């Protein structure tokens, strides 16, 4: 396999705190011998576990970048046992453009793993993470939210894995993150995902969906910050008391959780995030955007549960995910 064109300006084995870059050559009209400089922080003390913290996998999701840039600016070497690698803006071109995908090659980083060292810019980023960062990690936390087109209840999530020992370790890490909701998540489209790459290497992996709409709130940023700290304590990298959160357990067991829009028009949500719904109940209506006097198209819940995700913009199109209804496994006491 040819080597990655990315060079790290930091040394992962150095004892102490380093702020630097992953330097990816990117020759273009406005910078002939230019490079993309992807920010990275590494802090290491002693021989404990390594936690890889990532955000900006999609460029329009902001809780993770805010929580991780603050952590990178505040963490000190003497409080760490082991190593923390912080990558707040994974798909850096997408993050700088405020977009889900890269403006350079339209790459969706979270559908690009394991990547290619001689591929597109997005493939090169994926390949470096796959071959140079993941082998170092014992725990990986990838912080997502809904971006501009989705909004979520704030949850941490794990996937159903064949290796039940690994899954139990992922579940324990998810509980340590301590989001208000904790989800066992079904992926409709798992090929090429970072999640799949990490899990297939046997690592402990937790992901999140903390909000959405292309911004972040004080509440959801707080969830991210407390969650990152909770996971670092759980991993044994930071000292501290585990946080005690009575997280509501949710499950997305099959494709029936998803409601896909089959029309174009003006979206009227009839339920909000966190509302409980019963099967057959009206979730939303889509109104004709071209003329008056036409009946709205009704979308009803396929199952009973809680509204865990919704389409965010006021206009919707055929094929958009309109809503996700999750099962409630453990309601709050
Ligand atoms: Zn995302």
Short mmCIF file of C-alpha atoms and ligand atoms in Angstrom, two decimals:
data_model
loop_
_atom_site.label_atom_id
_atom_site.label_comp_id
_atom_site.label_asym_id
_atom_site.label_seq_id
_atom_site.Cartn_x
_atom_site.Cartn_y
_atom_site.Cartn_z
CA UNK A 1 0.00 0.00 0.00
CA UNK A 2 1.37 3.42 -0.90
CA UNK A 3 1.94 5.81 1.97
CA UNK A 4 -0.41 8.61 2.91
CA UNK A 5 0.38 12.07 1.52
CA UNK A 6 -0.68 13.48 4.92
CA UNK A 7 2.11 14.39 7.31
CA UNK A 8 1.40 15.13 10.98
CA UNK A 9 3.27 18.10 12.44
CA UNK A 10 2.97 16.47 15.86
CA UNK A 11 4.49 13.24 17.26
CA UNK A 12 1.95 10.81 18.72
CA UNK A 13 4.55 9.28 21.05
CA UNK A 14 5.71 12.61 22.55
CA UNK A 15 5.09 12.99 26.29
CA UNK A 16 3.18 16.25 26.80
CA UNK A 17 0.69 18.52 25.01
CA UNK A 18 1.01 19.36 21.32
CA UNK A 19 -1.17 21.48 19.05
CA UNK A 20 -0.48 20.96 15.36
CA UNK A 21 -1.84 19.93 12.02
CA UNK A 22 -2.37 17.08 9.63
CA UNK A 23 -0.81 18.62 6.51
CA UNK A 24 -2.46 17.44 3.29
CA UNK A 25 -0.94 18.75 0.05
CA UNK A 26 -3.64 20.39 -2.08
CA UNK A 27 -2.42 22.08 -5.23
CA UNK A 28 -5.01 24.45 -6.65
CA UNK A 29 -5.54 27.71 -8.56
CA UNK A 30 -5.11 29.98 -5.56
CA UNK A 31 -2.21 28.10 -3.94
CA UNK A 32 0.02 26.16 -6.34
CA UNK A 33 2.04 24.31 -3.70
CA UNK A 34 -0.59 24.72 -1.01
CA UNK A 35 -1.83 22.35 1.64
CA UNK A 36 -4.88 21.79 3.79
CA UNK A 37 -3.88 22.21 7.44
CA UNK A 38 -6.25 20.10 9.53
CA UNK A 39 -6.01 21.04 13.24
CA UNK A 40 -5.13 18.30 15.73
CA UNK A 41 -4.19 18.18 19.41
CA UNK A 42 -2.43 15.30 21.16
CA UNK A 43 -1.78 15.05 24.87
CA UNK A 44 0.07 12.10 26.37
CA UNK A 45 1.36 11.11 29.77
CA UNK A 46 2.52 7.60 30.61
CA UNK A 47 1.22 4.36 29.19
CA UNK A 48 -2.57 4.37 29.70
CA UNK A 49 -5.26 3.90 27.05
CA UNK A 50 -5.67 6.12 23.99
CA UNK A 51 -8.95 7.93 23.36
CA UNK A 52 -9.58 9.37 19.90
CA UNK A 53 -12.13 12.22 19.97
CA UNK A 54 -13.50 13.31 16.60
CA UNK A 55 -16.03 15.83 15.30
CA UNK A 56 -16.68 17.61 12.03
CA UNK A 57 -17.05 14.29 10.22
CA UNK A 58 -19.92 16.23 8.66
CA UNK A 59 -19.11 19.92 8.36
CA UNK A 60 -22.47 21.39 9.42
CA UNK A 61 -22.75 19.77 12.87
CA UNK A 62 -21.43 21.95 15.68
CA UNK A 63 -21.72 20.50 19.21
CA UNK A 64 -18.66 18.30 18.69
CA UNK A 65 -16.39 20.99 17.22
CA UNK A 66 -17.26 23.42 20.04
CA UNK A 67 -16.76 20.82 22.78
CA UNK A 68 -13.48 19.56 21.30
CA UNK A 69 -11.90 22.94 20.53
CA UNK A 70 -12.62 23.93 24.14
CA UNK A 71 -11.16 20.68 25.46
CA UNK A 72 -8.04 21.09 23.30
CA UNK A 73 -7.59 24.56 24.76
CA UNK A 74 -8.01 23.54 28.38
CA UNK A 75 -6.64 20.00 28.83
CA UNK A 76 -3.29 19.71 30.61
CA UNK A 77 -0.70 16.96 30.52
CA UNK A 78 -0.65 16.34 34.25
CA UNK A 79 -4.38 15.48 34.42
CA UNK A 80 -4.02 12.80 31.70
CA UNK A 81 -3.10 9.14 32.20
CA UNK A 82 -2.59 7.72 28.72
CA UNK A 83 -3.27 9.67 25.55
CA UNK A 84 -6.03 11.83 24.05
CA UNK A 85 -6.05 12.63 20.34
CA UNK A 86 -8.45 15.46 19.47
CA UNK A 87 -9.58 16.03 15.87
CA UNK A 88 -12.34 18.66 16.06
CA UNK A 89 -12.79 19.22 12.30
CA UNK A 90 -12.30 15.87 10.58
CA UNK A 91 -13.64 16.80 7.15
CA UNK A 92 -11.93 20.18 7.36
CA UNK A 93 -12.95 21.55 3.92
CA UNK A 94 -16.60 20.67 4.67
CA UNK A 95 -16.36 22.28 8.12
CA UNK A 96 -14.90 25.51 6.72
CA UNK A 97 -17.68 25.65 4.13
CA UNK A 98 -20.41 24.92 6.71
CA UNK A 99 -21.51 21.95 4.61
CA UNK A 100 -22.13 18.27 5.23
CA UNK A 101 -19.83 17.26 2.38
CA UNK A 102 -16.57 18.61 1.02
CA UNK A 103 -16.80 21.53 -1.43
CA UNK A 104 -13.61 20.19 -3.09
CA UNK A 105 -14.82 16.76 -4.18
CA UNK A 106 -18.38 16.53 -2.74
CA UNK A 107 -17.03 13.75 -0.49
CA UNK A 108 -19.15 12.60 2.43
CA UNK A 109 -16.34 11.54 4.79
CA UNK A 110 -18.69 9.23 6.66
CA UNK A 111 -19.30 7.20 3.49
CA UNK A 112 -15.64 7.17 2.41
CA UNK A 113 -13.88 4.76 4.80
CA UNK A 114 -11.42 3.07 4.50
CA UNK A 115 -10.43 5.74 1.97
CA UNK A 116 -7.57 5.78 -0.52
CA UNK A 117 -4.12 7.37 -0.17
CA UNK A 118 -4.14 8.21 -3.90
CA UNK A 119 -7.82 9.14 -4.14
CA UNK A 120 -9.74 12.37 -3.70
CA UNK A 121 -9.06 14.81 -0.85
CA UNK A 122 -11.85 13.22 1.23
CA UNK A 123 -10.53 9.71 0.50
CA UNK A 124 -7.04 10.79 1.58
CA UNK A 125 -8.38 12.11 4.91
CA UNK A 126 -10.28 8.86 5.52
CA UNK A 127 -7.23 6.75 4.65
CA UNK A 128 -4.99 8.65 7.07
CA UNK A 129 -7.48 8.28 9.92
CA UNK A 130 -8.00 4.60 9.09
CA UNK A 131 -4.33 3.64 8.90
CA UNK A 132 -2.61 6.12 11.23
CA UNK A 133 -5.08 7.14 13.96
CA UNK A 134 -7.42 4.16 14.48
CA UNK A 135 -4.61 1.67 15.22
CA UNK A 136 -3.51 3.94 18.10
CA UNK A 137 -6.97 4.14 19.69
CA UNK A 138 -8.65 2.01 22.37
CA UNK A 139 -11.75 4.21 22.59
CA UNK A 140 -13.24 6.34 19.80
CA UNK A 141 -15.97 8.95 20.23
CA UNK A 142 -17.35 10.56 17.04
CA UNK A 143 -19.70 13.45 17.80
CA UNK A 144 -22.47 14.09 15.28
CA UNK A 145 -25.72 15.98 15.18
CA UNK A 146 -28.33 16.45 12.48
CA UNK A 147 -26.73 19.14 10.35
CA UNK A 148 -28.79 21.56 8.32
CA UNK A 149 -31.46 19.08 7.25
CA UNK A 150 -32.20 16.98 10.36
CA UNK A 151 -32.89 17.61 14.03
CA UNK A 152 -32.51 14.96 16.76
CA UNK A 153 -33.31 14.34 20.37
CA UNK A 154 -29.90 14.50 22.04
CA UNK A 155 -28.62 10.92 22.20
CA UNK A 156 -25.43 8.88 22.34
CA UNK A 157 -25.56 5.69 20.32
CA UNK A 158 -24.05 2.28 19.71
CA UNK A 159 -24.73 -0.29 17.03
CA UNK A 160 -25.71 -3.92 17.34
CA UNK A 161 -22.43 -5.84 16.92
CA UNK A 162 -21.73 -9.53 16.31
CA UNK A 163 -19.12 -9.50 19.10
CA UNK A 164 -21.28 -9.21 22.23
CA UNK A 165 -18.28 -8.53 24.49
CA UNK A 166 -17.33 -5.58 22.30
CA UNK A 167 -20.95 -4.41 22.22
CA UNK A 168 -21.14 -4.49 26.03
CA UNK A 169 -18.00 -2.34 26.23
CA UNK A 170 -19.53 0.10 23.74
CA UNK A 171 -22.76 0.20 25.79
CA UNK A 172 -20.81 0.96 28.97
CA UNK A 173 -18.99 3.80 27.20
CA UNK A 174 -22.30 5.16 25.85
CA UNK A 175 -23.72 5.19 29.39
CA UNK A 176 -20.59 7.00 30.60
CA UNK A 177 -21.20 9.69 27.97
CA UNK A 178 -24.52 10.19 29.73
CA UNK A 179 -26.66 11.94 27.12
CA UNK A 180 -30.34 12.48 28.01
CA UNK A 181 -31.16 9.64 25.57
CA UNK A 182 -29.14 6.53 24.69
CA UNK A 183 -29.90 4.74 21.43
CA UNK A 184 -29.21 1.33 19.97
CA UNK A 185 -29.06 2.46 16.38
CA UNK A 186 -29.78 0.84 13.08
CA UNK A 187 -27.85 2.18 10.09
CA UNK A 188 -29.63 2.10 6.75
CA UNK A 189 -26.41 2.82 4.89
CA UNK A 190 -23.42 1.55 6.89
CA UNK A 191 -20.97 0.89 4.03
CA UNK A 192 -18.04 3.30 4.20
CA UNK A 193 -18.97 4.70 7.59
CA UNK A 194 -16.31 5.69 10.13
CA UNK A 195 -18.43 3.78 12.67
CA UNK A 196 -18.06 0.55 10.71
CA UNK A 197 -14.31 1.09 10.25
CA UNK A 198 -13.77 1.58 13.99
CA UNK A 199 -16.06 -1.25 15.08
CA UNK A 200 -14.52 -3.73 12.66
CA UNK A 201 -11.13 -3.10 14.32
CA UNK A 202 -12.62 -4.21 17.66
CA UNK A 203 -12.43 -0.77 19.26
CA UNK A 204 -14.89 0.68 21.76
CA UNK A 205 -16.97 3.11 19.70
CA UNK A 206 -19.64 5.62 20.67
CA UNK A 207 -21.32 8.06 18.33
CA UNK A 208 -23.92 10.75 19.00
CA UNK A 209 -26.69 12.77 17.46
CA UNK A 210 -27.02 15.80 19.73
CA UNK A 211 -29.30 18.22 17.91
CA UNK A 212 -29.28 19.69 14.44
CA UNK A 213 -30.60 22.34 12.12
CA UNK A 214 -27.10 23.53 11.24
CA UNK A 215 -26.33 25.10 14.62
CA UNK A 216 -25.90 24.16 18.29
CA UNK A 217 -27.56 25.32 21.51
CA UNK A 218 -26.15 25.97 24.97
CA UNK A 219 -27.98 22.84 26.11
CA UNK A 220 -26.63 20.52 23.42
CA UNK A 221 -23.08 21.90 23.70
CA UNK A 222 -23.28 21.23 27.45
CA UNK A 223 -24.33 17.64 26.75
CA UNK A 224 -21.32 17.23 24.45
CA UNK A 225 -18.87 18.69 26.96
CA UNK A 226 -20.15 16.62 29.89
CA UNK A 227 -20.23 13.55 27.65
CA UNK A 228 -16.63 13.91 26.48
CA UNK A 229 -15.45 14.30 30.07
CA UNK A 230 -17.60 11.34 31.18
CA UNK A 231 -16.09 9.14 28.49
CA UNK A 232 -12.51 10.19 29.37
CA UNK A 233 -13.17 9.34 33.03
CA UNK A 234 -14.71 6.01 32.01
CA UNK A 235 -11.65 5.20 29.87
CA UNK A 236 -9.38 5.94 32.83
CA UNK A 237 -7.62 8.81 31.05
CA UNK A 238 -9.01 11.51 33.38
CA UNK A 239 -9.66 11.19 37.08
CA UNK A 240 -13.10 12.00 38.41
CA UNK A 241 -16.45 10.68 39.43
CA UNK A 242 -18.54 9.00 36.72
CA UNK A 243 -21.58 11.12 35.94
CA UNK A 244 -24.93 9.71 36.99
CA UNK A 245 -27.54 10.38 34.32
CA UNK A 246 -30.91 8.67 34.13
CA UNK A 247 -30.66 8.32 30.38
CA UNK A 248 -33.77 7.18 28.52
CA UNK A 249 -32.95 4.06 26.51
CA UNK A 250 -34.22 4.06 22.93
CA UNK A 251 -34.04 1.47 20.18
CA UNK A 252 -34.26 1.67 16.38
CA UNK A 253 -34.74 -2.03 15.63
CA UNK A 254 -35.67 -1.91 11.93
CA UNK A 255 -36.43 0.24 8.91
CA UNK A 256 -40.01 0.71 10.10
CA UNK A 257 -38.69 3.47 12.39
CA UNK A 258 -38.14 5.72 9.38
CA UNK A 259 -40.81 7.73 7.58
CA UNK A 260 -39.68 8.77 4.12
CA UNK A 261 -41.39 11.70 2.41
CA UNK A 262 -43.00 10.86 -0.95
CA UNK A 263 -44.00 14.36 -1.98
CA UNK A 264 -42.51 17.83 -2.44
CA UNK A 265 -43.91 20.77 -0.55
CA UNK A 266 -44.42 22.71 2.65
CA UNK A 267 -43.84 20.68 5.81
CA UNK A 268 -46.19 20.91 8.77
CA UNK A 269 -44.92 18.84 11.70
CA UNK A 270 -47.80 17.69 13.90
CA UNK A 271 -45.50 16.24 16.59
CA UNK A 272 -42.30 17.61 18.08
CA UNK A 273 -39.08 15.87 19.13
CA UNK A 274 -39.61 13.94 22.36
CA UNK A 275 -43.37 13.58 21.84
CA UNK A 276 -44.72 10.07 22.25
CA UNK A 277 -46.77 8.77 19.32
CA UNK A 278 -48.94 5.73 18.75
CA UNK A 279 -48.96 3.72 15.52
CA UNK A 280 -51.21 5.37 12.95
CA UNK A 281 -51.11 8.79 14.60
CA UNK A 282 -50.53 11.83 12.37
CA UNK A 283 -46.84 12.86 12.38
CA UNK A 284 -46.84 15.49 9.68
CA UNK A 285 -48.63 16.87 6.65
CA UNK A 286 -47.06 18.09 3.43
CA UNK A 287 -48.93 20.91 1.75
CA UNK A 288 -48.91 21.71 -1.95
CA UNK A 289 -46.41 24.47 -2.64
CA UNK A 290 -47.78 25.37 -6.08
CA UNK A 291 -51.51 26.02 -5.63
CA UNK A 292 -54.29 26.45 -3.11
CA UNK A 293 -57.27 24.16 -2.69
CA UNK A 294 -55.31 20.90 -2.82
CA UNK A 295 -55.52 18.35 0.00
CA UNK A 296 -52.43 17.96 2.18
CA UNK A 297 -50.64 14.61 2.16
CA UNK A 298 -50.67 12.99 5.60
CA UNK A 299 -47.77 11.02 7.08
CA UNK A 300 -48.65 8.77 10.01
CA UNK A 301 -46.43 6.90 12.46
CA UNK A 302 -45.56 3.36 11.37
CA UNK A 303 -45.09 2.36 14.99
CA UNK A 304 -45.57 3.58 18.55
CA UNK A 305 -42.67 5.26 20.32
CA UNK A 306 -41.01 8.65 20.62
CA UNK A 307 -40.25 11.13 17.84
CA UNK A 308 -36.44 10.96 17.86
CA UNK A 309 -35.58 12.78 14.63
CA UNK A 310 -37.29 15.00 12.10
CA UNK A 311 -36.60 16.83 8.85
CA UNK A 312 -35.50 20.32 9.85
CA UNK A 313 -36.16 22.79 6.99
CA UNK A 314 -39.65 24.06 6.32
CA UNK A 315 -39.62 22.70 2.78
CA UNK A 316 -39.35 18.97 2.09
CA UNK A 317 -38.82 16.79 -0.98
CA UNK A 318 -39.58 13.29 -2.14
CA UNK A 319 -37.02 10.89 -0.64
CA UNK A 320 -36.18 13.03 2.38
CA UNK A 321 -36.30 11.36 5.79
CA UNK A 322 -39.30 13.06 7.37
CA UNK A 323 -39.25 11.45 10.80
CA UNK A 324 -37.74 8.69 12.93
CA UNK A 325 -39.86 7.07 15.64
CA UNK A 326 -37.82 5.06 18.15
CA UNK A 327 -38.97 2.46 20.68
CA UNK A 328 -38.73 3.49 24.32
CA UNK A 329 -36.98 0.66 26.19
CA UNK A 330 -36.64 2.35 29.55
CA UNK A 331 -38.81 5.37 30.31
CA UNK A 332 -37.71 7.75 33.07
CA UNK A 333 -38.83 6.72 36.55
ZN1 LIG B 1 -23.17 13.63 10.99
#
